[in-house]
Amino acid sequence: MPQPSRPRKGSLGFGPRKRSTSETPRFNSWPSDDGQPGVQGFAGYKAGMTHVVLVNDEPNSPREGMEETVPVTVVETPPMRAVALRAYEDTPYGQRPLTEVWTDEFHSELDRTLDVPEDHDPDAAEEQVRDALEAGTLGDVRLITHTVPNAVPNVPKKKPDVMETRVGGGSVSDRLDYALDLVADGGEHAMNDIFRAGEYADVAGVTKGKGTQGPVKRWGVQKRKGKHARQGWRRRIGNLGPWNPSRVRSTVPQQGQTGYHQRTELNKRLVDIGEGDEPSVDGGFVNYGEVDGPYTLVKGSVPGPDKRLVRFRPAVRPNDQPRLDPEVRYVSTESNQG
């Protein structure tokens, strides 16, 4: 009997499948510099899912101009704080951190996460950065930002999540001035300062953890059938591989940690970015359970369970699709919380 041909079970592109070291996702790449200087990232806390009725604006679609029911994820996005500027210099071994320029005003809960610098001289640090700029060795400018979880009633934590966010757009000198001004003004910035409704963004999060699972759940292999299942093991793999090489290769599906992995999804459309005010004539969204503050509606699903941190980044590989018309965001909203 010929052996059936099918693709292998489970992608090896995400290996090794071990627990994430932190619930704060990290971005290894950022969009190319374009336009005016600005922060290239934001973060929020996942609230849940619902659905909205959208007008299809995809060109050449058979349903273009028609109303569709679309699942969306609600992410609570209160304003974030930028507390420091981190400068990178170009070296023969790549970019290396040069120095940091910290603010004098810190959130009352920030010391739960890190040791707030006390004897810091921001003028001397800024002078060092300016010297690197004049010498032409200043490579990149980034911000140390953090969330304010106690501004979200549904998230039972006070400890802020600290992350590094790149400043993009314009020249290096323009990005440096923008970052210094933002830190000096208190560092507060909102979601709608970075993104607009209808744009595409990359969303990163840590998936829901499932502990140790077998190869059937972890890799999607088929259960044993017929005579093979009568050995007494139905959810085990048939063998650990051939005689040679005399080792178990990493491609053999085995049990292990499942879930709690960082995953980044590309080109997620931002349906709406709101402030949580009263519903308006154009279908403003406000009530999802107890979501009563700034929020963002993301088309489709988002990695991770409710109340977990979610990071946004401008799309590094955006689709060539039109931007959602801000005047016709969506027709109506209905929550699936019954």
mmCIF file of C-alpha atoms in Angstrom:
data_model
loop_
_atom_site.group_PDB
_atom_site.id
_atom_site.type_symbol
_atom_site.label_atom_id
_atom_site.label_comp_id
_atom_site.label_asym_id
_atom_site.label_seq_id
_atom_site.Cartn_x
_atom_site.Cartn_y
_atom_site.Cartn_z
ATOM 1 C CA MET A 1 0.000 0.000 0.000
ATOM 2 C CA PRO A 2 1.546 3.353 -0.956
ATOM 3 C CA GLN A 3 2.300 5.813 1.775
ATOM 4 C CA PRO A 4 0.140 8.951 1.650
ATOM 5 C CA SER A 5 1.977 12.191 0.944
ATOM 6 C CA ARG A 6 1.185 15.145 3.142
ATOM 7 C CA PRO A 7 3.037 18.162 4.572
ATOM 8 C CA ARG A 8 4.793 17.652 7.863
ATOM 9 C CA LYS A 9 2.883 18.461 11.043
ATOM 10 C CA GLY A 10 3.860 21.646 12.866
ATOM 11 C CA SER A 11 6.137 24.419 11.662
ATOM 12 C CA LEU A 12 9.802 24.327 12.634
ATOM 13 C CA GLY A 13 10.152 28.043 12.000
ATOM 14 C CA PHE A 14 9.248 28.873 15.594
ATOM 15 C CA GLY A 15 11.654 26.505 17.325
ATOM 16 C CA PRO A 16 12.673 25.904 19.954
ATOM 17 C CA ARG A 17 9.218 25.924 21.482
ATOM 18 C CA LYS A 18 10.094 27.049 24.962
ATOM 19 C CA ARG A 19 8.514 29.506 27.348
ATOM 20 C CA SER A 20 8.967 33.174 26.621
ATOM 21 C CA THR A 21 11.423 34.878 28.936
ATOM 22 C CA SER A 22 9.115 37.872 29.385
ATOM 23 C CA GLU A 23 5.491 38.807 28.829
ATOM 24 C CA THR A 24 6.673 42.044 27.242
ATOM 25 C CA PRO A 25 7.171 41.271 23.516
ATOM 26 C CA ARG A 26 10.260 42.498 21.701
ATOM 27 C CA PHE A 27 10.650 43.799 18.157
ATOM 28 C CA ASN A 28 13.873 42.970 16.321
ATOM 29 C CA SER A 29 13.162 45.217 13.345
ATOM 30 C CA TRP A 30 11.458 48.539 12.726
ATOM 31 C CA PRO A 31 9.941 50.294 9.685
ATOM 32 C CA SER A 32 12.146 52.360 7.451
ATOM 33 C CA ASP A 33 12.445 56.064 8.168
ATOM 34 C CA ASP A 34 9.717 58.026 6.446
ATOM 35 C CA GLY A 35 7.919 61.293 7.030
ATOM 36 C CA GLN A 36 8.106 63.364 10.178
ATOM 37 C CA PRO A 37 9.844 62.119 13.355
ATOM 38 C CA GLY A 38 7.639 60.069 15.631
ATOM 39 C CA VAL A 39 7.442 57.117 17.987
ATOM 40 C CA GLN A 40 7.223 53.806 16.144
ATOM 41 C CA GLY A 41 5.314 51.754 18.669
ATOM 42 C CA PHE A 42 2.637 51.559 21.316
ATOM 43 C CA ALA A 43 1.256 49.029 23.781
ATOM 44 C CA GLY A 44 -2.069 48.156 25.363
ATOM 45 C CA TYR A 45 -3.922 45.427 27.197
ATOM 46 C CA LYS A 46 -6.214 42.959 25.483
ATOM 47 C CA ALA A 47 -9.837 43.213 26.659
ATOM 48 C CA GLY A 48 -11.623 40.602 24.532
ATOM 49 C CA MET A 49 -13.382 40.168 21.200
ATOM 50 C CA THR A 50 -16.591 41.374 19.632
ATOM 51 C CA HIS A 51 -17.799 42.090 16.091
ATOM 52 C CA VAL A 52 -18.659 45.153 14.049
ATOM 53 C CA VAL A 53 -20.416 45.764 10.743
ATOM 54 C CA LEU A 54 -17.951 47.218 8.237
ATOM 55 C CA VAL A 55 -18.246 48.480 4.688
ATOM 56 C CA ASN A 56 -15.973 46.388 2.455
ATOM 57 C CA ASP A 57 -13.481 48.721 0.744
ATOM 58 C CA GLU A 58 -11.177 46.109 -0.787
ATOM 59 C CA PRO A 59 -10.706 46.829 -4.510
ATOM 60 C CA ASN A 60 -11.830 44.150 -6.972
ATOM 61 C CA SER A 61 -13.652 42.331 -4.209
ATOM 62 C CA PRO A 62 -17.045 40.850 -5.181
ATOM 63 C CA ARG A 63 -18.445 42.407 -1.985
ATOM 64 C CA GLU A 64 -16.893 45.841 -2.435
ATOM 65 C CA GLY A 65 -19.156 48.529 -1.006
ATOM 66 C CA MET A 66 -21.313 46.015 0.876
ATOM 67 C CA GLU A 67 -21.719 45.613 4.632
ATOM 68 C CA GLU A 68 -19.918 42.747 6.353
ATOM 69 C CA THR A 69 -19.809 41.437 9.906
ATOM 70 C CA VAL A 70 -16.157 41.354 10.973
ATOM 71 C CA PRO A 71 -14.664 39.976 14.220
ATOM 72 C CA VAL A 72 -12.491 42.484 16.054
ATOM 73 C CA THR A 73 -10.291 42.447 19.151
ATOM 74 C CA VAL A 74 -10.715 45.205 21.719
ATOM 75 C CA VAL A 75 -7.411 46.480 23.157
ATOM 76 C CA GLU A 76 -7.383 49.056 25.932
ATOM 77 C CA THR A 77 -4.735 51.651 25.073
ATOM 78 C CA PRO A 78 -4.327 54.319 27.777
ATOM 79 C CA PRO A 79 -1.557 56.894 27.242
ATOM 80 C CA MET A 80 2.027 55.742 27.732
ATOM 81 C CA ARG A 81 5.022 57.549 29.226
ATOM 82 C CA ALA A 82 8.493 58.081 27.766
ATOM 83 C CA VAL A 83 10.951 58.393 30.638
ATOM 84 C CA ALA A 84 14.314 58.295 28.872
ATOM 85 C CA LEU A 85 16.144 58.621 25.585
ATOM 86 C CA ARG A 86 18.609 55.854 24.714
ATOM 87 C CA ALA A 87 21.194 56.695 22.039
ATOM 88 C CA TYR A 88 23.090 54.134 19.979
ATOM 89 C CA GLU A 89 26.427 54.737 18.292
ATOM 90 C CA ASP A 90 27.882 53.042 15.237
ATOM 91 C CA THR A 91 30.935 50.876 15.929
ATOM 92 C CA PRO A 92 32.908 48.358 13.831
ATOM 93 C CA TYR A 93 30.917 45.676 15.643
ATOM 94 C CA GLY A 94 27.500 47.174 15.002
ATOM 95 C CA GLN A 95 25.397 49.584 17.021
ATOM 96 C CA ARG A 96 26.126 49.798 20.737
ATOM 97 C CA PRO A 97 24.327 51.797 23.469
ATOM 98 C CA LEU A 98 26.022 55.151 24.003
ATOM 99 C CA THR A 99 24.173 56.782 26.890
ATOM 100 C CA GLU A 100 20.712 57.586 28.259
ATOM 101 C CA VAL A 101 18.993 60.886 28.991
ATOM 102 C CA TRP A 102 16.425 60.437 31.751
ATOM 103 C CA THR A 103 13.589 62.707 32.765
ATOM 104 C CA ASP A 104 13.124 64.239 36.199
ATOM 105 C CA GLU A 105 9.428 63.310 36.469
ATOM 106 C CA PHE A 106 8.607 59.649 37.062
ATOM 107 C CA HIS A 107 5.323 57.869 37.541
ATOM 108 C CA SER A 108 4.628 56.889 41.127
ATOM 109 C CA GLU A 109 4.464 53.169 40.231
ATOM 110 C CA LEU A 110 7.578 53.014 38.025
ATOM 111 C CA ASP A 111 9.853 51.974 40.895
ATOM 112 C CA ARG A 112 7.950 48.677 41.003
ATOM 113 C CA THR A 113 9.665 47.713 37.739
ATOM 114 C CA LEU A 114 13.106 49.337 37.757
ATOM 115 C CA ASP A 115 15.462 51.366 39.907
ATOM 116 C CA VAL A 116 14.764 54.997 39.098
ATOM 117 C CA PRO A 117 18.076 56.901 38.695
ATOM 118 C CA GLU A 118 18.640 59.473 41.412
ATOM 119 C CA ASP A 119 22.049 61.010 40.674
ATOM 120 C CA HIS A 120 21.597 61.446 36.947
ATOM 121 C CA ASP A 121 22.959 64.427 35.028
ATOM 122 C CA PRO A 122 20.760 64.843 31.924
ATOM 123 C CA ASP A 123 22.752 67.823 30.638
ATOM 124 C CA ALA A 124 26.010 65.862 30.552
ATOM 125 C CA ALA A 125 24.279 62.905 28.868
ATOM 126 C CA GLU A 126 22.707 65.179 26.252
ATOM 127 C CA GLU A 127 26.062 66.802 25.559
ATOM 128 C CA GLN A 128 27.580 63.360 24.970
ATOM 129 C CA VAL A 129 24.828 62.559 22.477
ATOM 130 C CA ARG A 130 25.304 65.901 20.700
ATOM 131 C CA ASP A 131 29.028 65.227 20.390
ATOM 132 C CA ALA A 132 28.319 61.851 18.795
ATOM 133 C CA LEU A 133 25.907 63.536 16.392
ATOM 134 C CA GLU A 134 28.519 66.060 15.321
ATOM 135 C CA ALA A 135 31.111 63.306 14.923
ATOM 136 C CA GLY A 136 28.719 61.315 12.727
ATOM 137 C CA THR A 137 28.721 58.222 14.951
ATOM 138 C CA LEU A 138 25.159 58.539 16.291
ATOM 139 C CA GLY A 139 23.391 55.568 14.753
ATOM 140 C CA ASP A 140 19.904 55.390 16.222
ATOM 141 C CA VAL A 141 17.594 57.056 18.723
ATOM 142 C CA ARG A 142 15.142 55.133 20.874
ATOM 143 C CA LEU A 143 12.890 55.803 23.846
ATOM 144 C CA ILE A 144 12.393 53.885 27.075
ATOM 145 C CA THR A 145 8.622 53.872 27.498
ATOM 146 C CA HIS A 146 6.264 52.226 29.941
ATOM 147 C CA THR A 147 2.569 51.558 30.288
ATOM 148 C CA VAL A 148 0.293 52.727 33.102
ATOM 149 C CA PRO A 149 -1.738 49.605 33.998
ATOM 150 C CA ASN A 150 -3.462 51.190 36.987
ATOM 151 C CA ALA A 151 -5.274 53.391 34.439
ATOM 152 C CA VAL A 152 -7.008 50.228 33.163
ATOM 153 C CA PRO A 153 -9.600 49.043 35.708
ATOM 154 C CA ASN A 154 -9.806 45.574 34.137
ATOM 155 C CA VAL A 155 -6.078 44.805 34.529
ATOM 156 C CA PRO A 156 -5.340 43.673 38.118
ATOM 157 C CA LYS A 157 -1.776 44.991 38.314
ATOM 158 C CA LYS A 158 0.085 48.160 39.204
ATOM 159 C CA LYS A 159 3.547 47.255 37.916
ATOM 160 C CA PRO A 160 4.253 49.103 34.644
ATOM 161 C CA ASP A 161 5.593 47.236 31.625
ATOM 162 C CA VAL A 162 8.826 48.850 30.403
ATOM 163 C CA MET A 163 9.955 48.540 26.779
ATOM 164 C CA GLU A 164 12.242 50.162 24.227
ATOM 165 C CA THR A 165 10.631 51.918 21.263
ATOM 166 C CA ARG A 166 12.377 53.360 18.251
ATOM 167 C CA VAL A 167 11.997 56.925 17.040
ATOM 168 C CA GLY A 168 11.743 57.021 13.245
ATOM 169 C CA GLY A 169 11.256 59.536 10.467
ATOM 170 C CA GLY A 170 13.371 62.429 9.271
ATOM 171 C CA SER A 171 17.101 62.702 9.881
ATOM 172 C CA VAL A 172 18.975 61.527 12.955
ATOM 173 C CA SER A 173 19.175 65.119 14.174
ATOM 174 C CA ASP A 174 15.408 65.565 13.808
ATOM 175 C CA ARG A 175 14.717 62.326 15.670
ATOM 176 C CA LEU A 176 17.043 63.373 18.468
ATOM 177 C CA ASP A 177 15.338 66.749 18.904
ATOM 178 C CA TYR A 178 11.909 65.118 18.845
ATOM 179 C CA ALA A 179 12.866 62.564 21.487
ATOM 180 C CA LEU A 180 14.450 65.146 23.776
ATOM 181 C CA ASP A 181 11.396 67.391 23.555
ATOM 182 C CA LEU A 182 9.051 64.495 24.294
ATOM 183 C CA VAL A 183 11.030 63.415 27.364
ATOM 184 C CA ALA A 184 11.278 67.008 28.602
ATOM 185 C CA ASP A 185 7.498 67.521 28.250
ATOM 186 C CA GLY A 186 6.676 64.580 30.498
ATOM 187 C CA GLY A 187 6.762 61.867 27.849
ATOM 188 C CA GLU A 188 3.028 61.226 27.640
ATOM 189 C CA HIS A 189 1.812 60.083 24.225
ATOM 190 C CA ALA A 190 -1.386 58.412 23.051
ATOM 191 C CA MET A 191 -2.284 55.752 20.505
ATOM 192 C CA ASN A 192 -3.790 58.234 18.050
ATOM 193 C CA ASP A 193 -0.504 60.183 18.052
ATOM 194 C CA ILE A 194 1.129 57.271 16.252
ATOM 195 C CA PHE A 195 -1.593 55.376 14.358
ATOM 196 C CA ARG A 196 -4.727 56.259 12.417
ATOM 197 C CA ALA A 197 -7.882 54.244 11.885
ATOM 198 C CA GLY A 198 -7.617 52.053 8.803
ATOM 199 C CA GLU A 199 -3.858 51.677 8.887
ATOM 200 C CA TYR A 200 -2.006 48.385 9.085
ATOM 201 C CA ALA A 201 0.115 47.490 12.085
ATOM 202 C CA ASP A 202 2.142 44.541 13.315
ATOM 203 C CA VAL A 203 0.860 43.127 16.602
ATOM 204 C CA ALA A 204 3.037 41.150 19.014
ATOM 205 C CA GLY A 205 2.012 39.253 22.122
ATOM 206 C CA VAL A 206 2.725 36.179 24.217
ATOM 207 C CA THR A 207 0.295 33.377 23.467
ATOM 208 C CA LYS A 208 -1.835 31.557 26.012
ATOM 209 C CA GLY A 209 0.225 28.987 27.928
ATOM 210 C CA LYS A 210 -0.887 25.351 27.908
ATOM 211 C CA GLY A 211 1.945 23.703 29.853
ATOM 212 C CA THR A 212 3.453 20.361 28.815
ATOM 213 C CA GLN A 213 1.493 18.651 26.053
ATOM 214 C CA GLY A 214 1.988 15.572 23.919
ATOM 215 C CA PRO A 215 2.889 15.446 20.227
ATOM 216 C CA VAL A 216 -0.754 15.274 19.087
ATOM 217 C CA LYS A 217 -1.686 18.628 20.608
ATOM 218 C CA ARG A 218 1.746 20.197 20.316
ATOM 219 C CA TRP A 219 2.578 19.287 16.705
ATOM 220 C CA GLY A 220 -0.735 18.136 15.282
ATOM 221 C CA VAL A 221 0.345 14.599 14.400
ATOM 222 C CA GLN A 222 -2.380 12.033 13.760
ATOM 223 C CA LYS A 223 -3.424 9.530 16.382
ATOM 224 C CA ARG A 224 -2.621 5.882 15.722
ATOM 225 C CA LYS A 225 -5.254 3.950 13.834
ATOM 226 C CA GLY A 226 -6.262 0.291 13.495
ATOM 227 C CA LYS A 227 -3.738 -2.319 14.528
ATOM 228 C CA HIS A 228 -1.188 0.307 15.600
ATOM 229 C CA ALA A 229 -3.540 1.699 18.218
ATOM 230 C CA ARG A 230 -3.991 -1.739 19.781
ATOM 231 C CA GLN A 231 -0.506 -1.567 21.213
ATOM 232 C CA GLY A 232 -2.087 0.461 23.982
ATOM 233 C CA TRP A 233 -0.716 3.853 22.985
ATOM 234 C CA ARG A 234 -2.894 5.962 20.770
ATOM 235 C CA ARG A 235 -1.357 9.418 21.155
ATOM 236 C CA ARG A 236 2.332 8.498 20.843
ATOM 237 C CA ILE A 237 4.487 8.760 17.758
ATOM 238 C CA GLY A 238 5.477 5.562 15.947
ATOM 239 C CA ASN A 239 9.255 5.884 16.298
ATOM 240 C CA LEU A 240 12.031 8.349 17.072
ATOM 241 C CA GLY A 241 13.610 8.242 13.611
ATOM 242 C CA PRO A 242 15.886 6.032 11.461
ATOM 243 C CA TRP A 243 18.916 4.008 12.499
ATOM 244 C CA ASN A 244 21.280 6.594 11.100
ATOM 245 C CA PRO A 245 22.076 9.187 12.273
ATOM 246 C CA SER A 246 22.391 7.608 15.718
ATOM 247 C CA ARG A 247 20.581 10.415 17.479
ATOM 248 C CA VAL A 248 17.090 11.808 17.804
ATOM 249 C CA ARG A 249 16.782 14.719 15.401
ATOM 250 C CA SER A 250 15.069 17.945 16.300
ATOM 251 C CA THR A 251 12.482 17.354 13.564
ATOM 252 C CA VAL A 252 10.932 14.451 15.484
ATOM 253 C CA PRO A 253 7.706 15.637 17.168
ATOM 254 C CA GLN A 254 7.842 15.032 20.911
ATOM 255 C CA GLN A 255 6.090 16.292 24.000
ATOM 256 C CA GLY A 256 7.113 19.553 25.626
ATOM 257 C CA GLN A 257 6.132 23.103 26.429
ATOM 258 C CA THR A 258 3.097 24.306 24.490
ATOM 259 C CA GLY A 259 1.997 27.917 24.379
ATOM 260 C CA TYR A 260 3.398 30.965 26.165
ATOM 261 C CA HIS A 261 5.457 31.826 23.088
ATOM 262 C CA GLN A 262 5.962 35.284 21.614
ATOM 263 C CA ARG A 263 4.272 35.633 18.241
ATOM 264 C CA THR A 264 4.185 38.655 15.920
ATOM 265 C CA GLU A 265 1.338 38.916 13.423
ATOM 266 C CA LEU A 266 1.864 41.160 10.404
ATOM 267 C CA ASN A 267 -0.602 43.519 8.724
ATOM 268 C CA LYS A 268 -3.419 43.661 11.242
ATOM 269 C CA ARG A 269 -5.868 46.384 10.315
ATOM 270 C CA LEU A 270 -6.785 48.971 12.943
ATOM 271 C CA VAL A 271 -10.530 49.380 12.514
ATOM 272 C CA ASP A 272 -11.008 52.177 15.014
ATOM 273 C CA ILE A 273 -9.093 54.176 17.618
ATOM 274 C CA GLY A 274 -11.379 55.837 20.156
ATOM 275 C CA GLU A 275 -11.290 57.719 23.402
ATOM 276 C CA GLY A 276 -14.139 55.859 25.086
ATOM 277 C CA ASP A 277 -16.634 58.721 24.916
ATOM 278 C CA GLU A 278 -20.366 58.376 24.365
ATOM 279 C CA PRO A 279 -21.561 56.704 21.131
ATOM 280 C CA SER A 280 -21.839 59.145 18.276
ATOM 281 C CA VAL A 281 -23.958 59.260 15.143
ATOM 282 C CA ASP A 282 -21.270 57.581 13.034
ATOM 283 C CA GLY A 283 -21.329 54.495 15.257
ATOM 284 C CA GLY A 284 -18.793 55.278 17.978
ATOM 285 C CA PHE A 285 -17.864 52.267 20.102
ATOM 286 C CA VAL A 286 -17.683 52.576 23.861
ATOM 287 C CA ASN A 287 -19.078 49.656 25.854
ATOM 288 C CA TYR A 288 -17.387 46.285 25.907
ATOM 289 C CA GLY A 289 -17.874 44.809 29.345
ATOM 290 C CA GLU A 290 -16.305 47.559 31.436
ATOM 291 C CA VAL A 291 -14.071 49.196 28.812
ATOM 292 C CA ASP A 292 -14.595 52.894 29.435
ATOM 293 C CA GLY A 293 -11.273 54.446 28.392
ATOM 294 C CA PRO A 294 -9.155 54.743 25.250
ATOM 295 C CA TYR A 295 -9.412 51.645 23.092
ATOM 296 C CA THR A 296 -8.347 50.228 19.730
ATOM 297 C CA LEU A 297 -10.292 47.800 17.564
ATOM 298 C CA VAL A 298 -8.064 45.354 15.668
ATOM 299 C CA LYS A 299 -9.523 43.328 12.824
ATOM 300 C CA GLY A 300 -9.288 39.624 13.623
ATOM 301 C CA SER A 301 -7.576 37.948 16.542
ATOM 302 C CA VAL A 302 -4.567 39.000 18.601
ATOM 303 C CA PRO A 303 -2.077 36.661 20.326
ATOM 304 C CA GLY A 304 -2.518 36.063 24.036
ATOM 305 C CA PRO A 305 -5.342 35.852 26.573
ATOM 306 C CA ASP A 306 -7.386 38.720 27.965
ATOM 307 C CA LYS A 307 -5.593 41.296 30.162
ATOM 308 C CA ARG A 308 -2.187 40.485 28.640
ATOM 309 C CA LEU A 309 0.133 43.098 27.157
ATOM 310 C CA VAL A 310 -0.018 43.654 23.387
ATOM 311 C CA ARG A 311 2.490 45.722 21.423
ATOM 312 C CA PHE A 312 1.889 47.572 18.152
ATOM 313 C CA ARG A 313 4.383 48.569 15.471
ATOM 314 C CA PRO A 314 3.797 50.270 12.100
ATOM 315 C CA ALA A 315 3.686 47.586 9.441
ATOM 316 C CA VAL A 316 7.112 46.716 8.076
ATOM 317 C CA ARG A 317 5.538 44.973 5.048
ATOM 318 C CA PRO A 318 2.202 46.744 4.516
ATOM 319 C CA ASN A 319 -0.368 45.503 2.055
ATOM 320 C CA ASP A 320 -1.104 47.613 -0.998
ATOM 321 C CA GLN A 321 -4.679 48.248 0.052
ATOM 322 C CA PRO A 322 -6.527 51.533 0.508
ATOM 323 C CA ARG A 323 -6.779 53.207 3.846
ATOM 324 C CA LEU A 324 -10.121 52.977 5.588
ATOM 325 C CA ASP A 325 -12.198 56.088 5.043
ATOM 326 C CA PRO A 326 -12.345 57.861 8.434
ATOM 327 C CA GLU A 327 -15.805 59.205 7.593
ATOM 328 C CA VAL A 328 -17.212 55.698 7.052
ATOM 329 C CA ARG A 329 -15.537 53.630 9.760
ATOM 330 C CA TYR A 330 -18.285 51.139 10.380
ATOM 331 C CA VAL A 331 -22.035 50.982 10.393
ATOM 332 C CA SER A 332 -22.834 49.549 13.806
ATOM 333 C CA THR A 333 -21.285 47.642 16.680
ATOM 334 C CA GLU A 334 -22.674 44.762 18.657
ATOM 335 C CA SER A 335 -20.985 43.071 21.594
ATOM 336 C CA ASN A 336 -21.052 39.295 21.901
ATOM 337 C CA GLN A 337 -21.144 39.555 25.659
ATOM 338 C CA GLY A 338 -24.582 38.163 26.385
#
